[in-house]
Each structure stands twice: as C-alpha cells, then as structure tokens.
PDB file of C-alpha atoms in Angstrom:
ATOM      1  CA  MET A   1      73.737  81.308 105.715  1.00  0.00           C
ATOM      2  CA  ALA A   2      69.985  81.472 105.155  1.00  0.00           C
ATOM      3  CA  PRO A   3      68.381  84.849 104.376  1.00  0.00           C
ATOM      4  CA  MET A   4      67.679  86.931 107.471  1.00  0.00           C
ATOM      5  CA  THR A   5      63.962  87.250 108.190  1.00  0.00           C
ATOM      6  CA  THR A   6      61.714  87.908 111.149  1.00  0.00           C
ATOM      7  CA  ALA A   7      58.813  85.743 109.964  1.00  0.00           C
ATOM      8  CA  GLY A   8      58.245  82.147 111.002  1.00  0.00           C
ATOM      9  CA  PRO A   9      59.284  80.256 114.121  1.00  0.00           C
ATOM     10  CA  GLU A  10      60.939  81.777 117.148  1.00  0.00           C
ATOM     11  CA  ILE A  11      64.286  83.410 116.454  1.00  0.00           C
ATOM     12  CA  THR A  12      66.911  81.605 118.514  1.00  0.00           C
ATOM     13  CA  THR A  13      70.078  82.953 120.067  1.00  0.00           C
ATOM     14  CA  ALA A  14      71.993  80.839 117.545  1.00  0.00           C
ATOM     15  CA  ASP A  15      70.095  82.578 114.707  1.00  0.00           C
ATOM     16  CA  LEU A  16      71.076  85.968 116.129  1.00  0.00           C
ATOM     17  CA  MET A  17      74.682  84.886 116.635  1.00  0.00           C
ATOM     18  CA  ASP A  18      74.865  83.715 113.005  1.00  0.00           C
ATOM     19  CA  ALA A  19      73.363  86.983 111.758  1.00  0.00           C
ATOM     20  CA  VAL A  20      75.697  89.168 113.825  1.00  0.00           C
ATOM     21  CA  ALA A  21      78.695  87.056 112.774  1.00  0.00           C
ATOM     22  CA  ALA A  22      77.775  87.382 109.093  1.00  0.00           C
ATOM     23  CA  VAL A  23      77.361  91.157 109.318  1.00  0.00           C
ATOM     24  CA  SER A  24      80.582  91.466 111.330  1.00  0.00           C
ATOM     25  CA  ALA A  25      82.523  89.368 108.821  1.00  0.00           C
ATOM     26  CA  ALA A  26      81.257  91.409 105.861  1.00  0.00           C
ATOM     27  CA  PHE A  27      82.074  94.647 107.689  1.00  0.00           C
ATOM     28  CA  PHE A  28      85.570  93.334 108.521  1.00  0.00           C
ATOM     29  CA  VAL A  29      86.279  92.431 104.865  1.00  0.00           C
ATOM     30  CA  ASP A  30      85.293  95.962 103.818  1.00  0.00           C
ATOM     31  CA  PHE A  31      87.371  97.498 106.649  1.00  0.00           C
ATOM     32  CA  ALA A  32      90.435  95.323 105.933  1.00  0.00           C
ATOM     33  CA  GLY A  33      90.282  96.194 102.229  1.00  0.00           C
ATOM     34  CA  ALA A  34      90.061  99.925 102.957  1.00  0.00           C
ATOM     35  CA  ALA A  35      92.951  99.666 105.448  1.00  0.00           C
ATOM     36  CA  ALA A  36      95.090  97.783 102.920  1.00  0.00           C
ATOM     37  CA  ARG A  37      94.496 100.506 100.316  1.00  0.00           C
ATOM     38  CA  HIS A  38      96.185 102.860 102.800  1.00  0.00           C
ATOM     39  CA  GLY A  39      99.105 100.507 103.480  1.00  0.00           C
ATOM     40  CA  LEU A  40      97.835  99.277 106.854  1.00  0.00           C
ATOM     41  CA  SER A  41      96.851  95.913 108.238  1.00  0.00           C
ATOM     42  CA  SER A  42      93.403  95.662 109.781  1.00  0.00           C
ATOM     43  CA  SER A  43      95.023  95.562 113.249  1.00  0.00           C
ATOM     44  CA  GLN A  44      96.956  98.749 112.570  1.00  0.00           C
ATOM     45  CA  ALA A  45      93.850 100.522 111.273  1.00  0.00           C
ATOM     46  CA  LYS A  46      91.776  99.270 114.200  1.00  0.00           C
ATOM     47  CA  ALA A  47      94.455 100.583 116.571  1.00  0.00           C
ATOM     48  CA  LEU A  48      94.144 104.016 114.964  1.00  0.00           C
ATOM     49  CA  GLY A  49      90.438 103.964 115.772  1.00  0.00           C
ATOM     50  CA  VAL A  50      91.149 103.012 119.373  1.00  0.00           C
ATOM     51  CA  VAL A  51      93.757 105.711 119.988  1.00  0.00           C
ATOM     52  CA  THR A  52      91.584 108.650 118.928  1.00  0.00           C
ATOM     53  CA  ASP A  53      91.721 109.246 122.691  1.00  0.00           C
ATOM     54  CA  ALA A  54      95.054 108.649 124.439  1.00  0.00           C
ATOM     55  CA  VAL A  55      95.331 104.983 125.487  1.00  0.00           C
ATOM     56  CA  PRO A  56      97.971 103.102 127.507  1.00  0.00           C
ATOM     57  CA  MET A  57      99.695 100.342 125.523  1.00  0.00           C
ATOM     58  CA  ARG A  58      98.253  97.602 127.782  1.00  0.00           C
ATOM     59  CA  ALA A  59      94.701  98.940 127.342  1.00  0.00           C
ATOM     60  CA  LEU A  60      95.259  99.101 123.586  1.00  0.00           C
ATOM     61  CA  ALA A  61      96.209  95.423 123.605  1.00  0.00           C
ATOM     62  CA  GLY A  62      93.009  94.608 125.468  1.00  0.00           C
ATOM     63  CA  ARG A  63      90.857  96.553 123.019  1.00  0.00           C
ATOM     64  CA  LEU A  64      92.553  94.899 120.067  1.00  0.00           C
ATOM     65  CA  GLY A  65      92.242  91.471 121.666  1.00  0.00           C
ATOM     66  CA  CYS A  66      95.935  90.709 121.336  1.00  0.00           C
ATOM     67  CA  ASP A  67      98.981  90.210 123.513  1.00  0.00           C
ATOM     68  CA  ALA A  68     100.758  93.335 124.769  1.00  0.00           C
ATOM     69  CA  SER A  69     103.932  92.239 122.944  1.00  0.00           C
ATOM     70  CA  ASN A  70     102.063  92.409 119.601  1.00  0.00           C
ATOM     71  CA  VAL A  71     100.982  95.983 120.258  1.00  0.00           C
ATOM     72  CA  THR A  72     104.580  97.174 120.222  1.00  0.00           C
ATOM     73  CA  GLY A  73     104.947  96.202 116.551  1.00  0.00           C
ATOM     74  CA  ILE A  74     101.595  97.740 115.647  1.00  0.00           C
ATOM     75  CA  VAL A  75     102.474 101.031 117.340  1.00  0.00           C
ATOM     76  CA  ASP A  76     106.013 100.961 115.889  1.00  0.00           C
ATOM     77  CA  ARG A  77     104.507 100.837 112.388  1.00  0.00           C
ATOM     78  CA  LEU A  78     101.976 103.596 113.123  1.00  0.00           C
ATOM     79  CA  GLU A  79     104.758 105.775 114.559  1.00  0.00           C
ATOM     80  CA  ALA A  80     107.023 105.145 111.562  1.00  0.00           C
ATOM     81  CA  LEU A  81     104.227 106.324 109.266  1.00  0.00           C
ATOM     82  CA  GLY A  82     103.572 109.393 111.416  1.00  0.00           C
ATOM     83  CA  PHE A  83     100.046 108.204 112.291  1.00  0.00           C
ATOM     84  CA  ALA A  84     100.532 107.809 116.053  1.00  0.00           C
ATOM     85  CA  GLY A  85     102.941 108.695 118.802  1.00  0.00           C
ATOM     86  CA  ARG A  86     103.718 107.381 122.252  1.00  0.00           C
ATOM     87  CA  GLU A  87     105.035 108.984 125.381  1.00  0.00           C
ATOM     88  CA  ALA A  88     105.506 108.090 129.011  1.00  0.00           C
ATOM     89  CA  ALA A  89     102.532 108.666 131.284  1.00  0.00           C
ATOM     90  CA  ALA A  90     102.950 111.641 133.602  1.00  0.00           C
ATOM     91  CA  THR A  91     102.033 109.560 136.654  1.00  0.00           C
ATOM     92  CA  ASP A  92     104.166 106.498 135.833  1.00  0.00           C
ATOM     93  CA  ARG A  93     107.035 106.760 133.345  1.00  0.00           C
ATOM     94  CA  ARG A  94     106.930 102.970 132.789  1.00  0.00           C
ATOM     95  CA  VAL A  95     103.454 103.274 131.216  1.00  0.00           C
ATOM     96  CA  LYS A  96     103.456 104.319 127.557  1.00  0.00           C
ATOM     97  CA  ILE A  97     100.476 106.278 126.245  1.00  0.00           C
ATOM     98  CA  VAL A  98      99.587 106.062 122.544  1.00  0.00           C
ATOM     99  CA  THR A  99      97.876 108.931 120.738  1.00  0.00           C
ATOM    100  CA  ILE A 100      96.785 109.505 117.178  1.00  0.00           C
ATOM    101  CA  THR A 101      98.403 112.317 115.160  1.00  0.00           C
ATOM    102  CA  GLU A 102      96.528 114.663 112.844  1.00  0.00           C
ATOM    103  CA  THR A 103      97.935 112.671 109.907  1.00  0.00           C
ATOM    104  CA  GLY A 104      96.676 109.460 111.512  1.00  0.00           C
ATOM    105  CA  ARG A 105      93.264 111.026 112.110  1.00  0.00           C
ATOM    106  CA  ALA A 106      93.079 111.994 108.418  1.00  0.00           C
ATOM    107  CA  VAL A 107      94.027 108.460 107.305  1.00  0.00           C
ATOM    108  CA  LEU A 108      91.432 106.956 109.657  1.00  0.00           C
ATOM    109  CA  GLN A 109      88.779 109.220 108.118  1.00  0.00           C
ATOM    110  CA  GLN A 110      89.901 108.140 104.635  1.00  0.00           C
ATOM    111  CA  ILE A 111      89.717 104.453 105.601  1.00  0.00           C
ATOM    112  CA  ARG A 112      86.194 104.919 106.934  1.00  0.00           C
ATOM    113  CA  ALA A 113      85.196 106.857 103.810  1.00  0.00           C
ATOM    114  CA  ASP A 114      86.627 104.071 101.616  1.00  0.00           C
ATOM    115  CA  MET A 115      84.372 101.439 103.207  1.00  0.00           C
ATOM    116  CA  VAL A 116      81.989 101.498 100.240  1.00  0.00           C
ATOM    117  CA  ARG A 117      80.011  98.376 101.149  1.00  0.00           C
ATOM    118  CA  ALA A 118      79.436  99.511 104.733  1.00  0.00           C
ATOM    119  CA  HIS A 119      78.315 102.942 103.535  1.00  0.00           C
ATOM    120  CA  ARG A 120      75.977 101.411 100.967  1.00  0.00           C
ATOM    121  CA  ALA A 121      74.433  99.074 103.545  1.00  0.00           C
ATOM    122  CA  LEU A 122      74.057 101.638 106.316  1.00  0.00           C
ATOM    123  CA  ASP A 123      72.845 104.366 103.963  1.00  0.00           C
ATOM    124  CA  ALA A 124      70.023 102.004 102.888  1.00  0.00           C
ATOM    125  CA  LEU A 125      68.562 102.189 106.411  1.00  0.00           C
ATOM    126  CA  ASP A 126      65.920 104.803 107.158  1.00  0.00           C
ATOM    127  CA  ALA A 127      66.252 107.114 110.166  1.00  0.00           C
ATOM    128  CA  GLY A 128      64.254 104.822 112.461  1.00  0.00           C
ATOM    129  CA  GLN A 129      66.280 101.759 111.496  1.00  0.00           C
ATOM    130  CA  ARG A 130      69.538 103.666 112.022  1.00  0.00           C
ATOM    131  CA  ALA A 131      68.408 104.801 115.480  1.00  0.00           C
ATOM    132  CA  ALA A 132      67.288 101.262 116.374  1.00  0.00           C
ATOM    133  CA  LEU A 133      70.570  99.727 115.203  1.00  0.00           C
ATOM    134  CA  LEU A 134      72.600 102.275 117.161  1.00  0.00           C
ATOM    135  CA  ALA A 135      70.493 101.649 120.277  1.00  0.00           C
ATOM    136  CA  MET A 136      70.899  97.872 119.965  1.00  0.00           C
ATOM    137  CA  CYS A 137      74.669  98.212 119.545  1.00  0.00           C
ATOM    138  CA  ALA A 138      74.810 100.503 122.591  1.00  0.00           C
ATOM    139  CA  GLN A 139      72.854  97.920 124.583  1.00  0.00           C
ATOM    140  CA  LEU A 140      74.867  94.886 123.459  1.00  0.00           C
ATOM    141  CA  LEU A 141      78.420  96.254 123.532  1.00  0.00           C
ATOM    142  CA  PRO A 142      78.767  96.671 127.314  1.00  0.00           C
ATOM    143  CA  LEU A 143      77.402  93.143 127.804  1.00  0.00           C
ATOM    144  CA  LEU A 144      79.922  91.722 125.337  1.00  0.00           C
ATOM    145  CA  GLU A 145      82.839  93.666 126.846  1.00  0.00           C
ATOM    146  CA  GLY A 146      81.969  92.834 130.456  1.00  0.00           C
TER     147      GLY A 146
END
C-alpha cells in the first residue's frame, strides 16, 4: 500500500477503504498476538471485550460476526478458564446471558496493555488528533453496524 498522505488529487473512497483496512489489519495482528500470549484466540479475546456488559449468546454471535453455534465453543473455553460465565435470562430461561468475570476483566486489561504496537501508534498522536480519531470512529461505527 502506498504511504498515506493528504496532499495531491482528491482522496477517493477506495483510498480511505484501503487506509482503514491497513490500520485494521495491523491492529488485528497486534491484538491477536497479545491474545495468544494469554492463551486465547483472537475470537475468544474479542468475546471478552464484548461481554464486559452482560450479552445474550445470540447477540454475542452477531457482534463477533460468527454463527451462534460457534459462540458456544468460544464461551465454553472462556468459562473453562474462569474468564466468563453464562446463566439463563430472568425473563426467558432459554436465553443464555454471558458475562465477564473479574479474572476475565483482568486478562482483558492485560491483553490491551500488551498491544505494544497499538500503544506506540496511538501514543504518537497529540490530543487534537486523538480527539479527531475518536470522533471519526464514533461517526463511522453506527453507519457500518447499521
């Protein structure tokens, strides 16, 4: 991929898509490596981040972008490690709610702390750039999820 610049001809949607994809891929490699150092797959670590608030299994599958049947194995592993738990919903016993444990919360913090490349890159931004990046993410995310 060519270096990212703002000078020159009009920046196309394809240019932006390439830039976001490159940043996302580099972030994912850092995240997956940190997760692996804690004995988790990237999907398992991502699930921990999703269940910081209680989440139904079906909603967890949607947020992970996988089939509901795959979530069972992910949650089984997190439960076996003591990182998450599941219980029946109070309103419908057929619905299983997944929550993070304190141990899981600690491991998630360690994974995030171990993402050295992401920290280095984000720490290089000044306060204005950090605020602008956060605002752009907040603007784009609902459009991508909808």
